[in-house]
Tab-separated table of C-alpha atoms and ligand atoms in Angstrom:
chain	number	residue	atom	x	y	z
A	1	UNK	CA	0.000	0.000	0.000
A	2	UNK	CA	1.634	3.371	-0.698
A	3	UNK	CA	1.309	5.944	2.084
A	4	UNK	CA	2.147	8.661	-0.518
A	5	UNK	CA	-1.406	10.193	-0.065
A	6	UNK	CA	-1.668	13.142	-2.806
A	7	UNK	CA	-5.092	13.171	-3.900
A	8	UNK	CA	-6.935	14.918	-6.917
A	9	UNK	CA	-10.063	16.349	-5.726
A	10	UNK	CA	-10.264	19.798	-8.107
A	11	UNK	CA	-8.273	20.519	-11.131
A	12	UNK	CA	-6.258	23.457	-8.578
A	13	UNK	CA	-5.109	20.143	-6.655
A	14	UNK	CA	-2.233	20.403	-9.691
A	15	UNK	CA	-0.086	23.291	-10.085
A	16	UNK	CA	0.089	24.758	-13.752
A	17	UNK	CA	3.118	23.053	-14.906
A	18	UNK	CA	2.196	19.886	-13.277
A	19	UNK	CA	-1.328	19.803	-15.232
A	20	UNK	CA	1.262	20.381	-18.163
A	21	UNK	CA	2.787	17.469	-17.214
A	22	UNK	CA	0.117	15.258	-17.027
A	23	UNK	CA	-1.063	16.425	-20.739
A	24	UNK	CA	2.015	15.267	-21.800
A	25	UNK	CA	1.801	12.036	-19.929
A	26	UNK	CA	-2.128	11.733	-21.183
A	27	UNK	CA	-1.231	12.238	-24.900
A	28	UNK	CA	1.575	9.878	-24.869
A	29	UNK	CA	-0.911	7.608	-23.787
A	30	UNK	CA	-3.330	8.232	-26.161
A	31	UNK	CA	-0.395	7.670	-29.041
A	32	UNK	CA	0.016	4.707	-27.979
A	33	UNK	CA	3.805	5.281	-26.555
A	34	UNK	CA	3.474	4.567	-22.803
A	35	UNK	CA	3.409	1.008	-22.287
A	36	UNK	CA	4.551	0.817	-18.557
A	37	UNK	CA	2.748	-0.835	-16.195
A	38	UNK	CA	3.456	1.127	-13.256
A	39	UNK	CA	0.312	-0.327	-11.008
A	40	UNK	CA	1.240	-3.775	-11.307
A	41	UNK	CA	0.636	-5.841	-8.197
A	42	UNK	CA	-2.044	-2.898	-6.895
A	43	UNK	CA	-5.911	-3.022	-6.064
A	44	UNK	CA	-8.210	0.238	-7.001
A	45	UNK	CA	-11.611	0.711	-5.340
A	46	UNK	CA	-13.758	2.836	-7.633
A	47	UNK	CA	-17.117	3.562	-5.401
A	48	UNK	CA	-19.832	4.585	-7.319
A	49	UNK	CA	-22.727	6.480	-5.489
A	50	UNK	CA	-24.227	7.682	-8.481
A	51	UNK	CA	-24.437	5.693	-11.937
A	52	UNK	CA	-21.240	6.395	-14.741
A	53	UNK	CA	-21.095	4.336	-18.031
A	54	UNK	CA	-17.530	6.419	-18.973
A	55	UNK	CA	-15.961	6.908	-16.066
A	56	UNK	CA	-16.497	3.519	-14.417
A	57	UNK	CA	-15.404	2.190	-18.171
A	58	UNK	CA	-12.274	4.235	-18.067
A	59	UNK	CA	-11.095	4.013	-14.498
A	60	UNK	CA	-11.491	0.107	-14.889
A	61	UNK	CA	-9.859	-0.486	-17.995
A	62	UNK	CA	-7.213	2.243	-17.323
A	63	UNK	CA	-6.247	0.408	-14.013
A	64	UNK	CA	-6.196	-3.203	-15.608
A	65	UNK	CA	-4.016	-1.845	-18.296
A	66	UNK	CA	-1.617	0.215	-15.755
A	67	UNK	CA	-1.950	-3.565	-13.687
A	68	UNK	CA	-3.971	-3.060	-11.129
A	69	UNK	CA	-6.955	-4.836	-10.037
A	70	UNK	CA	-9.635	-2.800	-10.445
A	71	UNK	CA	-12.845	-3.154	-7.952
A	72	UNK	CA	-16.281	-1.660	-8.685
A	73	UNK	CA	-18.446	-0.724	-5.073
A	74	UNK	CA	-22.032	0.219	-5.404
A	75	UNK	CA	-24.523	1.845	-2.419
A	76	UNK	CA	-26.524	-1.751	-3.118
A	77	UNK	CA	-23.118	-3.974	-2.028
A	78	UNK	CA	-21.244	-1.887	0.314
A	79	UNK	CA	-22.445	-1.100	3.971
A	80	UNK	CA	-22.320	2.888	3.050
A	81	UNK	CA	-25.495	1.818	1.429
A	82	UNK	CA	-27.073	0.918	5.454
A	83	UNK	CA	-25.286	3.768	6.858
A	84	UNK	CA	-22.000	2.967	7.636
A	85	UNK	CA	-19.949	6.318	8.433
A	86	UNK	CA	-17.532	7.347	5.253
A	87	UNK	CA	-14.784	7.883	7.469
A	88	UNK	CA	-15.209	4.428	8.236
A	89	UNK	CA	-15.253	2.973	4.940
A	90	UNK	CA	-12.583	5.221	3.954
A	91	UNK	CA	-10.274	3.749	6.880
A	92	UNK	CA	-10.948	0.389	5.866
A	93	UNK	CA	-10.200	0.424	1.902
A	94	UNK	CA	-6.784	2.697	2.898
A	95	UNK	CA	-5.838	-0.678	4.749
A	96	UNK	CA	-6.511	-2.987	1.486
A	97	UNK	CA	-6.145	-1.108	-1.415
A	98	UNK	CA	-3.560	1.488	-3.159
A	99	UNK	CA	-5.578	4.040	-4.478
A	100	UNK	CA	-9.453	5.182	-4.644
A	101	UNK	CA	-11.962	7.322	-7.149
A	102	UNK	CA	-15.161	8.171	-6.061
A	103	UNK	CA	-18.453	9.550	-7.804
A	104	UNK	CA	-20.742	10.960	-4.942
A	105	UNK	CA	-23.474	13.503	-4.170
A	106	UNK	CA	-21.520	16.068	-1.568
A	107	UNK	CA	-18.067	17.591	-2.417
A	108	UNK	CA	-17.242	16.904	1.306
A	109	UNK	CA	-17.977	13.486	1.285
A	110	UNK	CA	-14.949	13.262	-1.139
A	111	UNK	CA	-13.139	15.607	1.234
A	112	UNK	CA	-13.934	13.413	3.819
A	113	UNK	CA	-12.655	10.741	2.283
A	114	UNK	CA	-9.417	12.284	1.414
A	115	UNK	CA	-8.977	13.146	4.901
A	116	UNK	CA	-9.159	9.467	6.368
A	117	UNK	CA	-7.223	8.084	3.550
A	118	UNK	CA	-3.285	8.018	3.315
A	119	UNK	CA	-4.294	6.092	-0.503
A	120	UNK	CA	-4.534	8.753	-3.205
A	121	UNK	CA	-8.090	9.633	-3.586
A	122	UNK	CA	-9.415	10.454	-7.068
A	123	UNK	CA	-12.854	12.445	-7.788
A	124	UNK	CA	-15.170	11.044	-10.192
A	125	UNK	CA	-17.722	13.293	-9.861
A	126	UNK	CA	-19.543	15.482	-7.093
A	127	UNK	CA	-21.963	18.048	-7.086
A	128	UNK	CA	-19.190	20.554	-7.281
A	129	UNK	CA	-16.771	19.103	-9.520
A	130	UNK	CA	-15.761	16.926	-12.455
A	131	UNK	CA	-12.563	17.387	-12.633
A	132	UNK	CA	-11.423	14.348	-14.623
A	133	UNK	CA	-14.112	15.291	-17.552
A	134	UNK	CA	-12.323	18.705	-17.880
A	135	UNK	CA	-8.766	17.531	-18.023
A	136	UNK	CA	-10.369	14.612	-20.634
A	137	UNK	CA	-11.791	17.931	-22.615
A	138	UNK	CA	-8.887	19.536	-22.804
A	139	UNK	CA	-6.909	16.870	-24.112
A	140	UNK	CA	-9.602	16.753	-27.026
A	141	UNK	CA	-8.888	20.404	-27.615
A	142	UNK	CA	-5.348	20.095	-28.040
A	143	UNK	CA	-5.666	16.765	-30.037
A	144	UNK	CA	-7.720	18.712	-32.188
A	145	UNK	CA	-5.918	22.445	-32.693
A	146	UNK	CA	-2.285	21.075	-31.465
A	147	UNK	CA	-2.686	23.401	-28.588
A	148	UNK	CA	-5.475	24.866	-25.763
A	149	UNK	CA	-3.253	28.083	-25.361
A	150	UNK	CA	-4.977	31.033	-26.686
A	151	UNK	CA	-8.455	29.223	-27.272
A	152	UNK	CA	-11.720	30.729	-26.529
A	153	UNK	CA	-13.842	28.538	-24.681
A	154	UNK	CA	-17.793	28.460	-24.500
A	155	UNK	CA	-19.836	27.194	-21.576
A	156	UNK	CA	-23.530	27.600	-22.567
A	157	UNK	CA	-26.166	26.169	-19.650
A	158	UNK	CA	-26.078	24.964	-16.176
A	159	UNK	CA	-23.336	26.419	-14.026
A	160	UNK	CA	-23.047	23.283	-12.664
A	161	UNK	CA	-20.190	20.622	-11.297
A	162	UNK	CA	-18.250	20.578	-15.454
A	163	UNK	CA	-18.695	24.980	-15.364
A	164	UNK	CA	-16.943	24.945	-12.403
A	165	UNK	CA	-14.358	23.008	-13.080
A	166	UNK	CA	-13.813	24.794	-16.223
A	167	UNK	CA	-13.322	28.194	-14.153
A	168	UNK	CA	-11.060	26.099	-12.393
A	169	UNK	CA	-9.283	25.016	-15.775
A	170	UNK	CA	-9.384	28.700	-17.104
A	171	UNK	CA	-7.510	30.192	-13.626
A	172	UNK	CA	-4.809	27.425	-13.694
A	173	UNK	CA	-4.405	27.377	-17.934
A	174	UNK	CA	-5.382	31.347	-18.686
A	175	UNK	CA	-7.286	30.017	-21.590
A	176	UNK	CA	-10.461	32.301	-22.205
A	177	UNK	CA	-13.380	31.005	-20.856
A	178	UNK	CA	-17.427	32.867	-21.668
A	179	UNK	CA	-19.875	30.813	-19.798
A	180	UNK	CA	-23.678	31.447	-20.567
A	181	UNK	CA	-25.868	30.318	-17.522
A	182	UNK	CA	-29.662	31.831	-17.215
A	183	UNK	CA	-29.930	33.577	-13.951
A	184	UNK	CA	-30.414	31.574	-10.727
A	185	UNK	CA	-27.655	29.148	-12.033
A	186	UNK	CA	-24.461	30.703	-12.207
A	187	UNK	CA	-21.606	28.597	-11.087
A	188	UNK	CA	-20.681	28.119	-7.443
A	189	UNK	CA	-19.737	31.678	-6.697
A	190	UNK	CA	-16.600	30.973	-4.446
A	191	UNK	CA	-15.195	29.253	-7.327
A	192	UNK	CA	-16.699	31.640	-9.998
A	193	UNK	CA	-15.111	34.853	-8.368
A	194	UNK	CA	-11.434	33.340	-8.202
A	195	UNK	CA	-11.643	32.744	-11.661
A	196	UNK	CA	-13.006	35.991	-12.805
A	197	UNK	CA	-10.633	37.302	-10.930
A	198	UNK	CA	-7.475	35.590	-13.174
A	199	UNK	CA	-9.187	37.969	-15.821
A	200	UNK	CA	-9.768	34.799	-17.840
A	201	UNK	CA	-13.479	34.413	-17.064
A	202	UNK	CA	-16.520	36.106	-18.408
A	203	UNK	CA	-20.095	35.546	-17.366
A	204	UNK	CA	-22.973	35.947	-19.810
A	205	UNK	CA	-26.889	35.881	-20.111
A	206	UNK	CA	-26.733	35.666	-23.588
A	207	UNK	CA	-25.203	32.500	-25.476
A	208	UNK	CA	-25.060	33.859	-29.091
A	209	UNK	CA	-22.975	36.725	-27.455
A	210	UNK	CA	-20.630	34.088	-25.261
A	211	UNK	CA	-20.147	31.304	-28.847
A	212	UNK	CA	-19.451	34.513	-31.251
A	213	UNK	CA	-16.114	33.637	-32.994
A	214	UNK	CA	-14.919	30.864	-30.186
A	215	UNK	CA	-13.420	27.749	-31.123
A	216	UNK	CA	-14.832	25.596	-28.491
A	217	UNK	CA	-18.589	25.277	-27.939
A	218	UNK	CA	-19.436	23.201	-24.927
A	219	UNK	CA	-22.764	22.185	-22.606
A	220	UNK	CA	-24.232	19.735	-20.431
A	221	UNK	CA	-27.389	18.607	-19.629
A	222	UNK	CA	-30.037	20.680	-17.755
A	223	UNK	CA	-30.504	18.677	-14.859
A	224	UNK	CA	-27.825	16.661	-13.566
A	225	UNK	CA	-27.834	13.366	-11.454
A	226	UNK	CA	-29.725	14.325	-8.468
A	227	UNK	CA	-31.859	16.734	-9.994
A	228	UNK	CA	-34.211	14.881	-11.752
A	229	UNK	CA	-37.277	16.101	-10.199
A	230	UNK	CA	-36.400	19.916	-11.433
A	231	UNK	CA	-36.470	18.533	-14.888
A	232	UNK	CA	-39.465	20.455	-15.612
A	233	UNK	CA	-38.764	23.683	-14.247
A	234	UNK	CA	-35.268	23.296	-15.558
A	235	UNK	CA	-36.181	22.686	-19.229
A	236	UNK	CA	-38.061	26.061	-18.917
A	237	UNK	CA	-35.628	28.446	-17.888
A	238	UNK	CA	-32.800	26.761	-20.667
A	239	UNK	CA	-35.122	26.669	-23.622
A	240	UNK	CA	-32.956	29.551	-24.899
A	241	UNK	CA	-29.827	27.578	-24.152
A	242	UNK	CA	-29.927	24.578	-26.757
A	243	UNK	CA	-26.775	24.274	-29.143
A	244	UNK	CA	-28.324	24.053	-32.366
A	245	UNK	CA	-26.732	24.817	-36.077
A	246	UNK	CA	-27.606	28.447	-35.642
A	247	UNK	CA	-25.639	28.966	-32.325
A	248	UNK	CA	-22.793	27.056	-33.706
A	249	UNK	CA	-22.570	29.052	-37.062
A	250	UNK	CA	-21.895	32.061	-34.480
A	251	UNK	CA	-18.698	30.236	-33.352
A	252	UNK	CA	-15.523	30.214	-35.719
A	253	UNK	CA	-15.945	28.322	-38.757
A	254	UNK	CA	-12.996	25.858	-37.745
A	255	UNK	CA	-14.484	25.540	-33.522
A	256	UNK	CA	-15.779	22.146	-32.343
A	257	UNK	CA	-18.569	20.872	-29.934
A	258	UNK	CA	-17.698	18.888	-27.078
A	259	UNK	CA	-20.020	16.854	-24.471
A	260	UNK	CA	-19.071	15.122	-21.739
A	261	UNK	CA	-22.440	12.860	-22.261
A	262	UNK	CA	-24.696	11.405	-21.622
A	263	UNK	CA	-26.505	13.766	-23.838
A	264	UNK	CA	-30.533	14.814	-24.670
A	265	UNK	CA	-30.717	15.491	-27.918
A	266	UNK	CA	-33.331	17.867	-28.419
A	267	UNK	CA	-32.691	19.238	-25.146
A	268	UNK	CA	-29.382	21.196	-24.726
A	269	UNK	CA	-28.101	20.167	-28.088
A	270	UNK	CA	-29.491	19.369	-31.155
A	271	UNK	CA	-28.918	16.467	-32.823
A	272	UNK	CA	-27.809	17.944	-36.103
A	273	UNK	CA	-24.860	19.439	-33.702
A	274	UNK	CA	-23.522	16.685	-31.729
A	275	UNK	CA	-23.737	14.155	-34.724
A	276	UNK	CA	-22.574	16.504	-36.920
A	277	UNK	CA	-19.015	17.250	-38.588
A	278	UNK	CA	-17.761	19.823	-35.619
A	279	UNK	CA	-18.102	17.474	-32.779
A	280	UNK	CA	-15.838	15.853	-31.322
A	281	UNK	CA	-17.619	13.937	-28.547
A	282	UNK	CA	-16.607	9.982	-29.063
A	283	UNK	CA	-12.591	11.911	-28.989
A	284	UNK	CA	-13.612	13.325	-25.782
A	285	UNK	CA	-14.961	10.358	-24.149
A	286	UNK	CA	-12.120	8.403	-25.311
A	287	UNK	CA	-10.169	10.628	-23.447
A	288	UNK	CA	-11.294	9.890	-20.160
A	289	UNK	CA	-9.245	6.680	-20.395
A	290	UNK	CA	-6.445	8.612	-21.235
A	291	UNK	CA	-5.862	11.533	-18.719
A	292	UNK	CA	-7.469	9.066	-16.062
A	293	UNK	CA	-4.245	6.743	-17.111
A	294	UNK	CA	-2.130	9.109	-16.941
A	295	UNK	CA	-3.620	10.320	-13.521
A	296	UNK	CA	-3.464	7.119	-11.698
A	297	UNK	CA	0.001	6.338	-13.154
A	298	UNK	CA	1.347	9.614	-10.946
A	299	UNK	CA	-0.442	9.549	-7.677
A	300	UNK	CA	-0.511	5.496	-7.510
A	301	UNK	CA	2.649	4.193	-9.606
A	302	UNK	CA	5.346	6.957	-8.807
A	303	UNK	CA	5.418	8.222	-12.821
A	304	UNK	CA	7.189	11.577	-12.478
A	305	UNK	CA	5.313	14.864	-14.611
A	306	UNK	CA	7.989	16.500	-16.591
B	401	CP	N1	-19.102	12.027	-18.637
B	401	CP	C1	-19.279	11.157	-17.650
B	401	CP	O1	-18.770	11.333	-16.523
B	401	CP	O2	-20.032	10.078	-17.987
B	401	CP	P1	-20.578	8.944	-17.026
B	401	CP	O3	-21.617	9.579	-16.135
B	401	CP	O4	-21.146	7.896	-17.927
B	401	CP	O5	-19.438	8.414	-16.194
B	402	NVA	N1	-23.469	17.469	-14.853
B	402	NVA	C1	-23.706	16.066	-15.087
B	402	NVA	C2	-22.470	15.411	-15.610
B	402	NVA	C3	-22.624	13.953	-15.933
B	402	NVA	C4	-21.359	13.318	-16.402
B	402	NVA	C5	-24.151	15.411	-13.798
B	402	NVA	O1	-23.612	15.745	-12.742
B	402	NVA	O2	-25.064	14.576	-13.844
């Protein structure tokens, strides 16, 4: 078991050069030219407190092909599920396994988590954050131009977990970020206003004004896991939000559309858009395995980030 402890929680968990780093790492992955198997003889726990067909996809295959053993924990077969304290549960996998990802409701359950555990803990998704997704995006982007330096980046929807780790990408990357969010849901405002503050970070009411001439377009659904029971109310106050052809002809004629999925087509994208020629969505899932590699590889299997 390694004791070493560093956890990614929030994209600002890495410094600038070190998310650098693990780009570099990622995209060697992705070509193909890292074949190390720096996790060999190691155990994973992915817990899963909310349902993932990517990230439980990626995180499993990624550790089986690093060498790990990879083991996927559910509410319905762990005790959490009758009530057993997290700082329990987090105690006892630090004693059995090397490393940890987990996709809850509360930000602070991860916290928690992180506190009790001397493994590296790994965030899959919270209400706050989605840190992996982001990292996964921006791989896509510079896949796609050769670089994410200099690009203008649209947000158009929920300020939700993905916007805020994109203000959270922006501050550490100084790439431009315009988010469009209907009032009453901006992105957490704590993380919001240190972004804004880096001067990289504008928000908008209006989405044709955030897309015109950027050369990413990007959204997310309009009620995320947890939220289904707003899905009504929600739908109403994003009708104005939906990438469609007309939205994306506002962008620059060489920008792309990027997902993180599971998508509504119909809802905040059109399906003309995200099966079209600009997107780049299968890339982008893809890419989860990739950065998630490449992420597990330095906390759990010592690779160093040049
Ligand atoms: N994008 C993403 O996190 O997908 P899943 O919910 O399927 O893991
Ligand atoms: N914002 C979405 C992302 C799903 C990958 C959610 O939290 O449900």
């Amino acid at each position: 078991m390694t004791t070493d402890g560093r956890d990614f929680l929030a994209i600002t968990d890495f410094s600038t050069p070190e998310l650098r780093g693990l780009f570099a790492l990622a995209d060697r992955m992705r070509r193909g030219e890292y074949l190390k198997r720096p996790l060999e003889g190691k155990a994973f726990a992915m817990l899963f407190m909310k349902s993932s067909t990517r990230t439980r996809v990626s995180f499993e295959v990624g550790a089986w092909q690093l060498g790990a053993h990879p083991l996927f924990l559910t509410p319905r077969d762990v005790q959490l599920g009758r009530g057993e304290a997290v700082a329990d549960t987090a105690r006892v996998l630090d004693r059995m396994v090397d490393g940890m990802m987990i996709r809850t409701f509360a930000h602070a359950d991860v916290e928690e988590y992180a506190r009790h555990s001397r493994i590296p803990v790994i965030n899959g998704l919270t209400d706050l954050q989605h840190p992996c997704q982001i990292l996964a995006d921006l791989l896509t982007v510079q896949q796609h131009f050769g670089r994410f330096d200099g690009k203008r980046i649209a947000w158009i929807g929920d300020g939700n977990n993905m916007a805020n780790s994109w203000c959270d990408a922006a501050l550490r990357l100084g790439f431009e970020l315009r988010l469009a969010c209907p009032p009453g849901y901006d992105p957490d405002p704590a993380i919001l206003a240190r972004a804004q503050a880096s001067g990289h970070v504008t928000l908008l009411r209006d989405p044709r004004e955030a897309v015109e001439g950027v050369d990413v377009v990007t959204t997310d659904v309009w009620a995320s896991m947890g939220q289904e029971e707003e899905q009504a109310m929600r739908a109403a106050a994003f009708a104005s939000y939906q990438v469609d052809a007309a939205l994306m002809a506002r962008a620059a004629s060489s920008a792309i559309f990027l997902h993180c999925l599971p998508a509504h087509r119909g809802e905040e994208v059109s399906a003309e858009v995200i099966d079209g020629p600009q997107s780049r969505v299968w890339d982008e899932a893809e890419n989860r395995l990739h950065v998630q590699k490449a992420i597990m590889a330095v906390l759990m299997g010592g690779e160093p980030l040049e």
